[in-house]
Structure formats: structure tokens, C-alpha cells
XYZ file of C-alpha atoms in Angstrom:
330
model
C 27.409 150.362 108.439
C 30.201 150.018 106.079
C 29.589 148.167 103.141
C 32.698 145.998 101.497
C 34.464 145.511 98.407
C 34.592 142.626 96.295
C 38.438 141.705 97.157
C 40.308 140.757 100.470
C 44.230 141.374 100.592
C 46.401 140.551 103.608
C 43.553 140.011 105.598
C 41.212 143.138 105.317
C 38.258 144.285 104.110
C 38.034 147.430 102.076
C 35.426 149.592 103.063
C 33.414 152.169 101.284
C 32.884 154.534 104.177
C 33.411 154.463 108.466
C 30.350 154.133 110.524
C 28.305 156.832 112.251
C 30.840 157.839 115.703
C 28.542 159.972 117.195
C 26.394 157.332 118.919
C 27.798 155.584 122.131
C 30.832 155.623 124.129
C 34.684 154.633 123.457
C 35.011 151.034 123.472
C 37.808 150.234 126.453
C 37.470 146.276 125.917
C 36.651 143.530 123.175
C 35.188 140.373 123.569
C 37.132 138.013 122.190
C 34.530 134.968 120.872
C 36.540 132.934 119.818
C 35.672 129.287 118.272
C 32.671 128.181 119.744
C 30.028 129.300 122.997
C 29.160 125.643 123.570
C 30.126 124.771 127.330
C 30.119 121.237 125.882
C 32.806 121.933 123.405
C 35.259 124.273 126.036
C 36.930 121.099 127.935
C 38.062 119.479 124.471
C 39.052 122.456 123.229
C 41.348 123.188 126.201
C 43.027 119.824 126.250
C 43.850 120.282 122.422
C 45.111 123.203 122.430
C 46.838 122.800 125.683
C 48.315 119.706 123.888
C 49.602 121.611 120.873
C 50.885 124.744 123.199
C 52.677 122.230 124.982
C 54.229 120.615 121.941
C 55.488 123.573 120.767
C 57.142 125.156 123.653
C 58.726 121.722 123.961
C 59.881 121.242 120.288
C 61.322 124.740 119.997
C 63.123 125.109 123.342
C 64.688 121.671 122.594
C 65.966 122.629 119.259
C 66.964 125.815 120.908
C 69.063 124.077 123.616
C 70.124 121.367 121.216
C 71.352 123.743 118.530
C 73.075 126.201 121.223
C 74.711 122.917 122.919
C 75.967 120.494 119.901
C 79.348 121.531 118.076
C 77.967 118.985 115.101
C 75.070 121.995 114.912
C 77.010 125.351 114.720
C 76.306 125.713 111.240
C 74.421 128.615 109.282
C 71.516 126.210 108.264
C 71.148 125.445 112.267
C 71.387 129.402 113.510
C 68.546 129.735 110.674
C 67.054 127.161 112.342
C 67.100 128.237 116.208
C 66.369 131.567 114.724
C 62.825 130.151 113.684
C 62.404 128.627 116.620
C 63.025 131.490 119.326
C 60.413 132.960 116.940
C 57.628 130.320 117.068
C 57.979 130.267 120.996
C 56.872 133.812 120.940
C 54.496 133.237 117.917
C 52.779 130.622 120.055
C 52.777 132.235 123.428
C 51.263 135.838 122.282
C 48.211 134.639 121.165
C 47.520 130.546 122.574
C 47.710 130.892 126.451
C 44.830 134.099 126.189
C 43.021 131.682 124.818
C 43.337 128.990 126.951
C 42.431 131.132 129.463
C 39.499 132.566 127.947
C 37.938 129.244 126.922
C 37.722 127.726 130.701
C 37.039 131.541 131.877
C 33.290 133.068 131.797
C 35.171 136.402 130.875
C 36.579 136.224 127.075
C 37.062 140.293 126.996
C 40.524 141.871 126.537
C 41.418 145.574 127.577
C 41.653 147.834 124.248
C 45.451 148.501 124.562
C 46.069 145.002 126.013
C 44.812 144.078 122.125
C 46.476 146.579 120.654
C 49.897 145.460 122.607
C 49.141 141.415 121.247
C 47.877 142.991 117.789
C 51.800 144.478 117.323
C 53.327 141.389 118.987
C 51.706 138.873 116.727
C 52.758 140.851 113.623
C 56.473 141.290 114.922
C 56.605 137.415 115.552
C 54.780 136.494 112.262
C 56.667 138.463 109.824
C 59.783 137.707 111.520
C 58.702 134.018 111.285
C 57.736 134.867 107.319
C 61.274 136.422 106.702
C 63.347 134.111 108.421
C 61.912 131.156 106.084
C 62.626 133.181 103.050
C 66.306 133.605 104.295
C 66.335 129.991 104.972
C 65.105 128.939 101.498
C 67.713 131.118 100.330
C 70.522 129.376 102.064
C 69.520 125.932 100.628
C 69.410 127.294 97.218
C 73.516 128.870 98.233
C 74.057 125.423 99.477
C 72.616 123.574 96.564
C 73.277 125.690 93.690
C 76.936 127.644 94.967
C 77.844 125.163 97.005
C 81.467 125.660 96.268
C 81.197 129.381 97.839
C 78.572 128.645 100.468
C 80.724 129.167 103.614
C 81.784 132.845 102.349
C 78.011 133.441 100.962
C 76.301 132.280 103.900
C 78.337 132.395 107.290
C 77.511 132.910 110.605
C 77.983 136.842 110.253
C 75.802 136.936 107.162
C 73.215 135.128 108.902
C 73.337 137.259 111.937
C 72.489 140.335 109.729
C 70.079 138.686 107.587
C 68.215 137.493 111.151
C 68.719 141.202 112.566
C 67.231 142.991 109.804
C 64.363 140.567 109.459
C 63.399 141.503 113.308
C 64.085 145.357 112.136
C 61.519 144.895 109.312
C 59.386 142.993 111.029
C 59.348 145.745 114.055
C 58.777 148.680 111.969
C 55.823 147.087 110.161
C 54.032 146.198 113.353
C 54.820 149.657 114.281
C 53.412 151.522 111.566
C 50.335 149.460 111.509
C 49.885 149.528 115.518
C 50.039 153.221 114.743
C 47.460 153.564 112.433
C 44.853 151.340 114.122
C 45.391 153.461 117.725
C 44.110 156.516 115.330
C 40.846 154.617 114.972
C 37.905 154.929 116.675
C 35.878 151.669 118.159
C 32.323 153.060 119.254
C 29.479 150.002 119.906
C 29.719 146.808 119.228
C 32.758 145.391 120.527
C 32.656 141.884 120.014
C 35.501 140.191 117.641
C 34.547 137.431 115.788
C 37.877 135.678 116.203
C 40.244 134.188 119.223
C 43.138 136.896 119.242
C 43.403 140.323 117.953
C 44.009 140.433 114.207
C 43.771 143.216 111.857
C 40.418 142.066 110.222
C 38.060 141.847 112.578
C 39.725 145.318 114.207
C 38.673 146.953 110.986
C 35.199 145.560 110.815
C 34.590 146.966 114.372
C 35.834 150.267 113.868
C 33.545 153.223 112.930
C 36.175 155.325 111.439
C 37.266 155.652 108.149
C 40.088 153.166 107.224
C 41.226 153.792 103.949
C 44.472 155.271 104.786
C 44.825 151.626 106.904
C 43.724 149.553 103.853
C 46.014 151.864 101.602
C 49.247 151.038 103.544
C 48.191 147.253 104.050
C 47.876 146.869 99.837
C 51.163 148.891 99.100
C 53.054 148.253 102.179
C 51.979 144.848 103.149
C 52.058 142.959 99.776
C 55.615 143.673 99.467
C 56.286 142.415 103.143
C 53.989 139.482 103.020
C 53.552 138.337 99.607
C 57.548 139.348 98.864
C 58.895 136.361 100.485
C 56.586 134.072 99.158
C 57.729 135.165 95.846
C 61.646 134.730 96.370
C 60.942 131.424 98.289
C 59.313 130.174 95.108
C 61.671 131.785 92.474
C 64.749 130.130 94.881
C 63.138 126.797 94.503
C 62.224 127.135 91.077
C 66.134 127.277 90.739
C 67.082 124.434 92.954
C 64.757 122.363 91.375
C 66.447 123.359 87.912
C 70.060 122.289 89.636
C 68.891 119.381 91.192
C 67.710 117.820 87.666
C 71.223 117.727 86.510
C 72.368 115.965 89.380
C 72.574 112.293 89.511
C 69.806 110.181 90.888
C 71.822 109.762 94.644
C 72.712 113.485 94.173
C 68.419 114.393 93.689
C 67.582 112.163 96.669
C 69.715 113.771 99.040
C 68.952 117.519 97.854
C 65.275 116.933 97.983
C 65.557 115.569 101.252
C 67.686 118.563 102.455
C 64.566 120.429 100.830
C 61.573 118.830 101.814
C 60.871 119.811 105.477
C 61.611 123.288 104.427
C 58.867 123.146 101.672
C 56.930 121.032 103.796
C 56.459 124.013 106.093
C 56.348 126.576 103.975
C 52.980 124.960 102.049
C 51.463 124.462 105.534
C 52.423 128.037 106.421
C 51.510 129.731 102.883
C 48.754 127.949 102.354
C 46.638 128.697 105.476
C 46.697 132.571 104.933
C 46.352 131.839 101.185
C 43.180 130.172 102.359
C 41.833 133.098 104.872
C 43.354 136.133 103.191
C 43.224 135.781 99.027
C 39.390 134.471 98.805
C 36.658 136.991 97.603
C 35.246 138.963 100.509
C 31.665 137.152 99.371
C 32.729 133.615 100.529
C 34.380 134.704 103.451
C 33.518 133.049 106.754
C 35.169 134.302 109.932
C 34.072 131.147 111.688
C 36.140 129.293 108.881
C 39.127 132.072 108.654
C 39.551 131.749 112.727
C 39.639 127.509 111.902
C 42.236 128.625 109.012
C 44.202 130.637 111.414
C 44.971 127.890 113.917
C 47.317 126.617 111.000
C 49.732 129.352 110.629
C 49.339 130.720 114.301
C 49.544 127.406 116.510
C 50.065 124.537 114.106
C 52.751 125.458 111.948
C 54.979 126.974 114.909
C 54.303 123.472 117.168
C 55.272 121.869 113.957
C 58.366 123.333 112.565
C 60.685 121.531 115.165
C 59.364 118.604 114.528
C 59.187 118.677 110.765
C 62.532 119.903 110.531
C 64.314 116.771 113.415
C 62.578 113.937 112.397
C 64.488 113.005 109.551
C 67.421 114.914 110.553
C 70.629 113.022 111.197
C 72.521 114.899 113.156
C 69.845 116.651 115.273
C 68.721 113.140 116.469
C 72.600 112.387 116.872
C 72.551 115.542 119.347
C 69.442 115.012 121.130
C 70.278 110.791 122.006
C 73.989 112.304 122.869
C 72.208 114.882 125.282
C 69.829 112.397 126.657
C 72.579 110.003 127.067
C 74.386 112.773 129.005
C 71.703 112.926 131.748
C 71.166 109.696 132.176
C 74.762 109.161 132.857
C 75.107 112.038 135.494
C 72.149 110.620 137.061
C 73.404 107.280 137.415
């Protein structure tokens, strides 16, 4: 058996050595245990996650349509918000449909290579989400702290390059970690105490030496995962300093602009820290799965509503779109 160290970083337990790979046959499929095996709880879980998935798809797709069609929303801020909505559609769809299928099905299995594919795309969308959020913080910093140069610093071309860079970095990051997972051996127990194929449960099941995986996660993962978070914190410190120099009305407007972004960041990183930055001795796989719902389901579902509920331009664009539809139906 593996024995685990006393720290946990980026969703991985540090292992002292590999399991015995000599006994057993290679695993060809995994069993995702999910949240509960109690039959009475399955209908309620299915309904809750179906509603959240539907709300997430509806909100994000609506944001994509509104920003694409309305001329008032053709600004760098909304370009980044539309990019975030595209990512969130993929982020939701890479885990939730399979989870729904497993809840109502007696079979909880996922083929080995489908599991690896899910891992890859989950990390592509997840890391892209992290990076785009940090770019949005940079956009707010330039808009508030350097408004005279905003149109030259954060124009559509620059934002396009930044978003493309986010996708490239996340894809390379995911390819690296997926290839390192594929080199490991899996034999014997094939039960994953999670509702999707994530790093932590997969490394726990491996009977190979995972020290290389852990070293790469520590040195490369800290940059990719914690780097955007540090950038966001530093950015908002500068924003607060700049806002405090404004008049009271200017402060309210600036804080209102940044409030939705900070709300999303708090939910997103709060859940990640609660899962991945606790001591191993206090970690619970069930609690980890529950917190994972926050950043894999609740946050991408909530983003379009958090950004749009208090946004005058988005609400006007939505009413105009609904008005046009009503007009054409008459």
C-alpha cells in the first residue's frame, strides 16, 4: 500500500512508494462511485444536477448570443466574458452529463481511455477558465487604474491574443499531465471515489511510482494554478488603492464593476483551496467531491448570472432581443 506524506498540493497526495504491480490484470475500466450509492437519494441528485446543468447551459449560451449580436457589447470586457462563457459550456459538459448518466444507471463504469480523455479535457477547460479569469482581472485593472490608455492596451486584438494564449497554455499543461498518467500502471482496485476522473483519485489507484507526476505537478502546477490567483490578488490590491483616491460616487461605480468578478473568484478559488490545500490527515474524499461541485458545476453555472444581473448593458440587450422575437412572432 502507498503511504502518504503530510502535505497536499494541486489535488495530489505525495506518495512514499508504488504499490505492488505484479499481481492482478491491467484495469480496462474504472468505477466512479460518485456521491451516494443509496437508491433513494438518486432521483433527488439527478434532478438537482440536471437543473444546474440546464441553467448553466442556458445562461452561458445566452451570454454568447447576446454579446455576439448586440453592438453595445462589442468591448474587450464583453469579449472576455463571452470567451469565459464558451469555456464554461465545455467545463460543465465534460463532467455533468456523464455524472447524470451514472446516477440513473446501475452501471457506474467508464472505460480507461475515456477516463483519460475526460481528465484531459477537464483540465483544458479548467485551466483555461483560471487563466481567462486572471486576464479579466487585468482588464479591470487597466480600465480603472489607467483609463486613458485602456483602448490601446486592452483592444480586441490584444484580448484575442491573450485568450489564444490561455488555450495554448492549458492544452500544453493538460497534454503533459495526461501523458504522465498514461505511463502509470493500474491493476487491482478500480474504484474511484469521485464523480469524474481527476488527478488525485487516479494517482491514488496507480500501482506505479508516481514521484515524477508529483514533482511535475508541484513545480509546473504551482505556476499554472497559483500564478493566476497571485496575479488576481495583486491586481485587486492595486485597484483598491486606486479606487480609494476617487470620490464616493466614483468608488461605488468602480466597486460595482469589479464586484461580480470578485464574487466569481471567491467561489472558484475558495472551493479549490478547500479541496487541495488542506492537510492530508483532514482530507475526506466525500467532502472533496462536494467541494469539487462548486468549481466544476456551481461556478460555471453561476458566471453568466453573476455578471448579468446587475449589468445594465446586458439586461438592455436581453430585453431588446426578446422584444425583437416578440415582434417577429406577431
